CSV table of C-alpha atoms (C1' of nucleotides) in Angstrom, one decimal:
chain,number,residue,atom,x,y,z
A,1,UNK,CA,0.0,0.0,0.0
A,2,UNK,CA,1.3,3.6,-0.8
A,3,UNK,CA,-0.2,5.0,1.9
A,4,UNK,CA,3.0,5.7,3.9
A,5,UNK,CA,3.7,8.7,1.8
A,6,UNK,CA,1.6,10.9,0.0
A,7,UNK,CA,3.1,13.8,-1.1
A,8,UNK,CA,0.2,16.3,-0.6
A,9,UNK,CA,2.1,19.2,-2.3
A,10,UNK,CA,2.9,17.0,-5.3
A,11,UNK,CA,-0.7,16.6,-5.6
A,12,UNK,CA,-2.0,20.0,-4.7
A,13,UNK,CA,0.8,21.7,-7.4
A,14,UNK,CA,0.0,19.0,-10.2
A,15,UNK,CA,-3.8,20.6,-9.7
A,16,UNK,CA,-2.3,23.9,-10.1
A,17,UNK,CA,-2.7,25.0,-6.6
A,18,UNK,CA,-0.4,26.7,-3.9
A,19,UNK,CA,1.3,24.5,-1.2
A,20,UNK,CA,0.3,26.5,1.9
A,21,UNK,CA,1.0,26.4,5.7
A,22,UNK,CA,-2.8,26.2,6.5
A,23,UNK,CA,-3.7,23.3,4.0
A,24,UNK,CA,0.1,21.4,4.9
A,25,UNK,CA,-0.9,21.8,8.6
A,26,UNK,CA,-5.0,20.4,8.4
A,27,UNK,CA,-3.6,17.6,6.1
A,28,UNK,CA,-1.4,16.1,9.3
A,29,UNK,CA,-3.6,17.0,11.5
A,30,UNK,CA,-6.1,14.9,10.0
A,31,UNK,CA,-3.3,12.1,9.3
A,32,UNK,CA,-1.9,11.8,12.4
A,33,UNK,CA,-5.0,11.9,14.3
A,34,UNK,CA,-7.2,8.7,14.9
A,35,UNK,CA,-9.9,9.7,12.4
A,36,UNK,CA,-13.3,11.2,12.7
A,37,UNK,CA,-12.5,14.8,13.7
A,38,UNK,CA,-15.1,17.4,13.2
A,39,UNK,CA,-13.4,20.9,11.3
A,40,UNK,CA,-13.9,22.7,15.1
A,41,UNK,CA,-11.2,20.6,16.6
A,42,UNK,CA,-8.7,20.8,13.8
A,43,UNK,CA,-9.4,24.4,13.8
A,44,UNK,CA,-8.9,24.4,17.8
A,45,UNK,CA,-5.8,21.9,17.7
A,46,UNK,CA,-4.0,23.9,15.3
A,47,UNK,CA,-5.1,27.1,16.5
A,48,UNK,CA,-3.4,25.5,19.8
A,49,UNK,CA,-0.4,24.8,17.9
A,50,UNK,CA,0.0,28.5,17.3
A,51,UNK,CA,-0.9,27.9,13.6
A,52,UNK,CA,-2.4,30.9,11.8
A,53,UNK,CA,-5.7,29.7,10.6
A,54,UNK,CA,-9.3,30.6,10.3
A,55,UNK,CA,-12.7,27.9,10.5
A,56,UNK,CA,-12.8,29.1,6.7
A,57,UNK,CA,-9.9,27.8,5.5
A,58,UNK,CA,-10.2,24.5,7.8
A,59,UNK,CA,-13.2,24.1,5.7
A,60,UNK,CA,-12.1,25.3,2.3
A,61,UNK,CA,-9.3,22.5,2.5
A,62,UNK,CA,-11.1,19.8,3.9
A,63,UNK,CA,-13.4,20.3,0.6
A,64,UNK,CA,-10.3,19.9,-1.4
A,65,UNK,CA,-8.7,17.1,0.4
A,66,UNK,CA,-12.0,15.2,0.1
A,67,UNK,CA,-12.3,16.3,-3.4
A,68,UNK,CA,-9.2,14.6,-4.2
A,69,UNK,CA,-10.2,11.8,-2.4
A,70,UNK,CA,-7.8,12.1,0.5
A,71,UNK,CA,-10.6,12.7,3.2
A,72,UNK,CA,-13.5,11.4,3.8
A,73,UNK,CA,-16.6,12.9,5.2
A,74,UNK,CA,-19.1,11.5,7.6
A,75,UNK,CA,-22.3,12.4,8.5
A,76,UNK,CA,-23.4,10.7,11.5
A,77,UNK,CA,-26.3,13.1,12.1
A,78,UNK,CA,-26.2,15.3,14.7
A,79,UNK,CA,-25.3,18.6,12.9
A,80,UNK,CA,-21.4,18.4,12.5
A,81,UNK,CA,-19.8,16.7,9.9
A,82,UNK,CA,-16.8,14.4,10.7
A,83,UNK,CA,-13.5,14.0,9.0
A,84,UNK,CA,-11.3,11.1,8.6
A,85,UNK,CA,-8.7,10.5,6.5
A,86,UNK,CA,-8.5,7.8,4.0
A,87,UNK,CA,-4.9,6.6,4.1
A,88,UNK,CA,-4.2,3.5,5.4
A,89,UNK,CA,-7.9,2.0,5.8
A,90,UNK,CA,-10.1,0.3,2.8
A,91,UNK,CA,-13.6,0.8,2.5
A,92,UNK,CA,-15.2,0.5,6.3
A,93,UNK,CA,-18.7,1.5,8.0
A,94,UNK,CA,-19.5,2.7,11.6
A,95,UNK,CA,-20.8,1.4,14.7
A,96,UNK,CA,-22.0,4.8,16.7
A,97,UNK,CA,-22.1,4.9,21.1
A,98,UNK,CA,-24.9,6.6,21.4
A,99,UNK,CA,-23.7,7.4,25.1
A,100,UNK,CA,-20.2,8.2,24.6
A,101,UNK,CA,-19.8,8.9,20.7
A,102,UNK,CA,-17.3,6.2,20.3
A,103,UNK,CA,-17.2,5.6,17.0
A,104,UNK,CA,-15.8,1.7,15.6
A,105,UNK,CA,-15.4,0.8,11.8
A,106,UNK,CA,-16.6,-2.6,10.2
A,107,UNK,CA,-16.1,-4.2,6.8
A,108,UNK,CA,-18.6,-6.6,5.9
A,109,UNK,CA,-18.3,-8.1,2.3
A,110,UNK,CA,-21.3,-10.1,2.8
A,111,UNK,CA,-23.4,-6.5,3.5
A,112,UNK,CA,-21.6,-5.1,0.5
A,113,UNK,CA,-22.8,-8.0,-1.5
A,114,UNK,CA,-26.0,-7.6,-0.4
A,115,UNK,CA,-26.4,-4.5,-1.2
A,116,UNK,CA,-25.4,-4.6,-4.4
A,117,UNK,CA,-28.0,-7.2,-4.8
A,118,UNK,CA,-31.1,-4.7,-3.1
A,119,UNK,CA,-29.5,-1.9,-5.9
A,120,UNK,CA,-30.4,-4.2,-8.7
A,121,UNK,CA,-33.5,-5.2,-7.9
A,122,UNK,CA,-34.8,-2.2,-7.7
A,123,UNK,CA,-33.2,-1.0,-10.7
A,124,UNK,CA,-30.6,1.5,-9.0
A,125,UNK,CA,-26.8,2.0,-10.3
A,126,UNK,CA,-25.3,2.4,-7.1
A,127,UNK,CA,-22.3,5.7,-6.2
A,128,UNK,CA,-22.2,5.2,-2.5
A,129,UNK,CA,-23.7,4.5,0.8
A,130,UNK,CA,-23.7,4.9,4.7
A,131,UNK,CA,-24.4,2.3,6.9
A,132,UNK,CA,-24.3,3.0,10.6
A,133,UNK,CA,-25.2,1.6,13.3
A,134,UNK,CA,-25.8,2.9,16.7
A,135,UNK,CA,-26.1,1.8,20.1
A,136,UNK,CA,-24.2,1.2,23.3
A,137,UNK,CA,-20.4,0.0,23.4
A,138,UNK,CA,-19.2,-2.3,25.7
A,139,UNK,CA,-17.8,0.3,28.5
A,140,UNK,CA,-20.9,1.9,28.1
A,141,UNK,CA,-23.1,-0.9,28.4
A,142,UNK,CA,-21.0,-1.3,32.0
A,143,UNK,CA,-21.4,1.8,33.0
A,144,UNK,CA,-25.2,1.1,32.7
A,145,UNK,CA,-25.0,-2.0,35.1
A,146,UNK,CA,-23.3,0.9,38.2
B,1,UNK,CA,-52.9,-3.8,11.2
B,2,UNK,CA,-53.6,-1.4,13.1
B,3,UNK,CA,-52.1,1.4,10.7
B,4,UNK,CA,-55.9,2.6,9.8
B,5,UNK,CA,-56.9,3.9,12.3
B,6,UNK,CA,-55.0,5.8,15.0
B,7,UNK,CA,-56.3,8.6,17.2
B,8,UNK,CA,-53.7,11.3,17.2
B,9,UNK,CA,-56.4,12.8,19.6
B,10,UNK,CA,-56.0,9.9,22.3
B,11,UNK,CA,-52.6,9.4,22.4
B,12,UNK,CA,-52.4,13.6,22.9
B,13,UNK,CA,-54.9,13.7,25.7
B,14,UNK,CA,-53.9,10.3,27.3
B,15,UNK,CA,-50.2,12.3,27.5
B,16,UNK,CA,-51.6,15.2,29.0
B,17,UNK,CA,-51.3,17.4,26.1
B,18,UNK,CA,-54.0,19.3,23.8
B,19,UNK,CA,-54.8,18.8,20.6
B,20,UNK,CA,-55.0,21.6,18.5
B,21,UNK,CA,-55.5,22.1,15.1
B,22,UNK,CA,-52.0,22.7,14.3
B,23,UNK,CA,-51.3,19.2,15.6
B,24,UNK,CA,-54.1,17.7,14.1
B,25,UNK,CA,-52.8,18.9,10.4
B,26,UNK,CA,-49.3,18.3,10.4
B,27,UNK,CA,-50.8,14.5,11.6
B,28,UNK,CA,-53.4,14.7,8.7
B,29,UNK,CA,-50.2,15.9,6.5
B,30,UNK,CA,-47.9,13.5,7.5
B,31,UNK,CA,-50.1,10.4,7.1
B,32,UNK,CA,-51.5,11.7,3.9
B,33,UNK,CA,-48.5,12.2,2.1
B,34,UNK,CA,-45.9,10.1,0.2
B,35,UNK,CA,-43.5,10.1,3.0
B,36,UNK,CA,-40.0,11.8,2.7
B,37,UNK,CA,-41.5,15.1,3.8
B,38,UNK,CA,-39.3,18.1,5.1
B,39,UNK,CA,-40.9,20.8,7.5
B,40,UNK,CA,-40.4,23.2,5.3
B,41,UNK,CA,-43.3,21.3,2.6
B,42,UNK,CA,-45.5,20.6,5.6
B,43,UNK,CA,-45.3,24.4,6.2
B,44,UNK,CA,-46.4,25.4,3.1
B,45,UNK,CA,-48.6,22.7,2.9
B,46,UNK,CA,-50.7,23.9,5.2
B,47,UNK,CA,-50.3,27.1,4.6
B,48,UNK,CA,-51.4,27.2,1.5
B,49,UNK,CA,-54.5,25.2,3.3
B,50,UNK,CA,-55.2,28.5,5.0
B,51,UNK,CA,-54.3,26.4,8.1
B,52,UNK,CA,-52.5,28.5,10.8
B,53,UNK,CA,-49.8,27.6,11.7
B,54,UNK,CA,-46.1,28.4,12.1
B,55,UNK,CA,-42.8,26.7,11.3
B,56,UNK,CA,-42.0,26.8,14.9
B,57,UNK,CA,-44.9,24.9,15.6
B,58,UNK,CA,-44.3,22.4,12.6
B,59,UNK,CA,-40.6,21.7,14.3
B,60,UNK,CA,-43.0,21.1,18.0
B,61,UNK,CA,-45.4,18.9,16.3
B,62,UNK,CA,-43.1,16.5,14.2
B,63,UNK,CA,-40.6,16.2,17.5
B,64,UNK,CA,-43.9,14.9,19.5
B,65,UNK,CA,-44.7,12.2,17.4
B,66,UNK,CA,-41.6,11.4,16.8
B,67,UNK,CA,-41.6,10.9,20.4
B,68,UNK,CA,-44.7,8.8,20.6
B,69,UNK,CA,-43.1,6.5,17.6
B,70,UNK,CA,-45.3,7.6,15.0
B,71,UNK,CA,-43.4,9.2,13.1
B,72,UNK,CA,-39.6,8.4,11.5
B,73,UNK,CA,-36.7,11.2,11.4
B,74,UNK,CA,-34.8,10.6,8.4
B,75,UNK,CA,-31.3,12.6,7.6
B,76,UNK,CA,-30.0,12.1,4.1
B,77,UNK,CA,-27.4,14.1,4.5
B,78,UNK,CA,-28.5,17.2,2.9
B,79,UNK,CA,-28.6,19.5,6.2
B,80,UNK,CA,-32.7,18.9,6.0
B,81,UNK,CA,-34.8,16.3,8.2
B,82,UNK,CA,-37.1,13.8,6.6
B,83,UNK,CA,-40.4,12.5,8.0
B,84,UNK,CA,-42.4,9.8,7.4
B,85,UNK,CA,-44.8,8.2,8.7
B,86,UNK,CA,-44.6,5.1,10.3
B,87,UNK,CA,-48.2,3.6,10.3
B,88,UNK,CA,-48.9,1.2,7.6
B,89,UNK,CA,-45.3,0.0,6.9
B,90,UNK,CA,-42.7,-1.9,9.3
B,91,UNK,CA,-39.0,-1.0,9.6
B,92,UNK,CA,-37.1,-0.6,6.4
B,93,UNK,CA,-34.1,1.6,4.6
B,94,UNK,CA,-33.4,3.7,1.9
B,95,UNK,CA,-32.5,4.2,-1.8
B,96,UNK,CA,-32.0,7.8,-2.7
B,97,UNK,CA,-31.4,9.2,-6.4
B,98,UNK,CA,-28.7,11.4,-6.1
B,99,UNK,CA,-29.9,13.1,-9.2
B,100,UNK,CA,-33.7,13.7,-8.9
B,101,UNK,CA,-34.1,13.0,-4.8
B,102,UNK,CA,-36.1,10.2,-5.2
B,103,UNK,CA,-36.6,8.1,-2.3
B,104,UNK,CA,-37.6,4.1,-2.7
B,105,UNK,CA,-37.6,1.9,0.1
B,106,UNK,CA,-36.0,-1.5,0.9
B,107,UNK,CA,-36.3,-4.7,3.3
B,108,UNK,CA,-33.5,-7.1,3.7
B,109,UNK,CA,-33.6,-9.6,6.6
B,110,UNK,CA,-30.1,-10.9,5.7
B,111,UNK,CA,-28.7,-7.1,6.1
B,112,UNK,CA,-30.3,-7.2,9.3
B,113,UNK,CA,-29.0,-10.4,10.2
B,114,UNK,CA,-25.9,-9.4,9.8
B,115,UNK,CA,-26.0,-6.1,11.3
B,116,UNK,CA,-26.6,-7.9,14.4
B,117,UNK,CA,-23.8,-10.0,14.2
B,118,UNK,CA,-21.7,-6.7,13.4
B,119,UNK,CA,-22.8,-5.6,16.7
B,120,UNK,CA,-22.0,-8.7,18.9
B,121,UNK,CA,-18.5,-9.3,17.1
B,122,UNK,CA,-17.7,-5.4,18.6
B,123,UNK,CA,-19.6,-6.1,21.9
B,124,UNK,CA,-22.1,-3.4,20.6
B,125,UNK,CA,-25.6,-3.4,22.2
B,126,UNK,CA,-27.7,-2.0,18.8
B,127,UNK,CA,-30.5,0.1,19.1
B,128,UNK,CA,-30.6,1.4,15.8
B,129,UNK,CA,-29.3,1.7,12.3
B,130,UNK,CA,-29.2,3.9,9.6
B,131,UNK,CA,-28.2,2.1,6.1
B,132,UNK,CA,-29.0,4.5,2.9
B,133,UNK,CA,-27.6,3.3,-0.5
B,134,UNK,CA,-26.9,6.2,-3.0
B,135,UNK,CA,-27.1,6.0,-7.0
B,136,UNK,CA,-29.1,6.7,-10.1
B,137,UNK,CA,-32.7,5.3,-10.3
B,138,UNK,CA,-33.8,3.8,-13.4
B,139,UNK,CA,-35.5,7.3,-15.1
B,140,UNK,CA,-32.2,9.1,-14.5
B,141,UNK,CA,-30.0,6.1,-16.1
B,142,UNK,CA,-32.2,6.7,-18.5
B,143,UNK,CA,-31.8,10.3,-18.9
B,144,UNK,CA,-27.8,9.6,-18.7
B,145,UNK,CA,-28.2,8.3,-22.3
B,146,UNK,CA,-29.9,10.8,-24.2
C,1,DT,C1',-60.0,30.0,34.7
C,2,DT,C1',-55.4,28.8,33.8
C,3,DA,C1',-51.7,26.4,32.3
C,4,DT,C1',-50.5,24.6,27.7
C,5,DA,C1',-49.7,25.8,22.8
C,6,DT,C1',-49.0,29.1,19.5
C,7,DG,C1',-46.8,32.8,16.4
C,8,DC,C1',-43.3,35.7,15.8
C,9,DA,C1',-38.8,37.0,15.7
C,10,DA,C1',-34.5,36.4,17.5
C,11,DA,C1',-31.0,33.2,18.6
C,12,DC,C1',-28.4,29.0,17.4
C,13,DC,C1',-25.2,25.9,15.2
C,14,DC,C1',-22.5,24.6,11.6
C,15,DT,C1',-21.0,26.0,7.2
C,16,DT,C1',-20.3,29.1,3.3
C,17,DT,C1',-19.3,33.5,1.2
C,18,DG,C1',-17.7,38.4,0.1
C,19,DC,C1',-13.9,41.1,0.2
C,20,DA,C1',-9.6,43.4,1.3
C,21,DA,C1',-5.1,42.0,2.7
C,22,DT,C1',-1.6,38.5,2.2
C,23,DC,C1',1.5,35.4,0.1
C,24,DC,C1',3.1,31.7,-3.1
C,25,DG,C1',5.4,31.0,-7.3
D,1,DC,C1',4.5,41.2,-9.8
D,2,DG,C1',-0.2,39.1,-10.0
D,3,DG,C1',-3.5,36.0,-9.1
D,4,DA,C1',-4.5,32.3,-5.7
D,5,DT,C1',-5.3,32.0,-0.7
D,6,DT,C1',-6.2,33.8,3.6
D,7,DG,C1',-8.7,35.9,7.8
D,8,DC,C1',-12.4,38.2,9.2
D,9,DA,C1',-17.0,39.0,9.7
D,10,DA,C1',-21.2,38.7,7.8
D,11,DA,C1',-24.6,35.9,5.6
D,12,DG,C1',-26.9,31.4,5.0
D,13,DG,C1',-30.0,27.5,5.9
D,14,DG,C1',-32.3,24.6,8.9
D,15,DT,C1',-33.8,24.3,13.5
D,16,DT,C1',-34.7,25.9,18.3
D,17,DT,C1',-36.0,29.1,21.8
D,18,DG,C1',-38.0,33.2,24.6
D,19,DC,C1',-41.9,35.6,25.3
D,20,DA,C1',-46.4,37.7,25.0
D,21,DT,C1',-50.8,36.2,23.3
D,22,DA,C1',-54.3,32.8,22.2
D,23,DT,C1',-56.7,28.8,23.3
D,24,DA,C1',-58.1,23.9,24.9
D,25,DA,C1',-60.2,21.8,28.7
DNA sequence: TTATATGCAAACCCTTTGCAATCCG
DNA sequence: CGGATTGCAAAGGGTTTGCATATAA
C-alpha cells in the first residue's frame, strides 16, 4: 500500500494549486490523528499549535482534500460533519455509542454483496452508501449496570 | 394492522397534552403524504391550506410524534430532516437518487441479520441503524443516455 | 379559569461566502 | 508582480427558543 507517503504538495501543485501552511498543517492534522474529527477541533488543535488559521480555511481544504479523495466525510447526524482520513484504511462502515460517541469501523463483504443485490432489484446504479449503526459500546453498556 | 386507524387525539390527551389544530394537520399531513416530507413542505402545505400555523410549531409537532413512535426522522445528508410516517409500513431503509431526490424503500432480513452479528462481534448493544444506499434510479439512467 | 400551545422574531449551530489583505510562485 | 489564498466578519440554511398572546379543557 502507498499509503506511507503521500506527497500532498505533489498533488495540490499537479492541480495547479499553492502549497500552503494552513492546507500542509490540516492535512497532518487529519493524518496523524485517529480519524473522525469534526473541522472545530482541527481548527482548535492547530489554533493551539499557534498555527495561523481561520474555521474558513479548515473548511475550504477539507473540501479539497475530500475532493481529491484524501478525506473522507461522515455524517453521522447530529449537525457536525466528521472527517477522517482515507490513508491506510479500505472501505469501512461505523458502529456509533450513542452514550459516549465512540465511534468503531466494520467491513462486511457479505453487506456489501448484499447491497449490491437490493440496488439491482430495484433497478438502482449504485455511487455510495452509509451504513451506521448505533447503540451502546461495551464500556458503556457497563457503565449502565453501576 | 392497526395502521388505519390511529387517534392522534387519544394518544395527545392520554399524555396530557392538547390537541389543537396545528397538531391535528401536520398528523393529517404527514399520514396523507408520500412520505420523505421536510418541515419546510409541511409548512407550506398547510399554509397554503389557510391552516395557521407556524414553522416553529411544525418543528414542536413532528418532535412529539416522533416521540410517541409515529413518526420516522430521516437525515440524508443534505442538512434537512425527513419524516415519514410510520403507520402502515414496518421498519425498512433507503435508496435515494442522487440526481432527482427520489426516495424508494428497501427490506432485507439478511442485512439485518448481519447487522446484528456486526454488533456482537464489537460487543455493541444495537439500538438502531441507519443504512441508505446512493445511486441513479432507473429514469435518471435513463436520462444519462440521451 | 389557567396552564399549555401558538406565532413571531431572535437566537443557534454549523458552514459558506464576500472582500480586502496576504503570500506563493 | 499578479493572481490564488487567507482571515475576518457577515450571511446562509435549517432548527430551536424566549416571550407575550391565544386557546383547549
Amino acid at each position: 500500500m502507498n499509503s506511507a507517503r503521500i506527497d500532498l504538495r505533489a498533488i495540490i501543485k499537479q492541480e495547479g494549486l499553492r502549497y500552503t501552511t494552513q492546507r500542509e498543517a490540516v492535512w497532518r492534522e487529519l493524518q496523524s490523528s485517529d480519524n473522525h474529527r469534526d473541522a472545530e477541533s482541527i481548527y482548535f488543535t492547530l489554533r493551539g499549535r499557534s498555527i495561523n488559521i481561520s474555521r474558513a480555511t479548515v473548511y475550504r481544504t477539507i473540501e479539497i482534500l475530500v475532493k481529491y479523495n484524501l478525506v473522507r466525510k461522515l455524517d453521522l447526524g447530529d449537525g457536525r460533519s466528521r472527517f477522517e482520513c482515507k490513508l491506510g484504511s479500505g472501505h469501512h462502515d461505523h458502529l456509533i455509542c450513542t452514550k459516549c460517541g465512540r465511534i468503531d469501523e466494520f467491513v462486511n463483504d457479505d453487506v456489501e454483496e448484499l447491497q449490491k443485490s437490493i440496488a439491482a432489484e430495484n433497478n438502482y446504479v449504485l455511487s455510495n452508501h452509509i451504513h451506521q449503526l448505533f447503540g451502546l459500546c461495551e464500556n458503556c453498556q457497563n457503565e449502565e449496570d453501576k
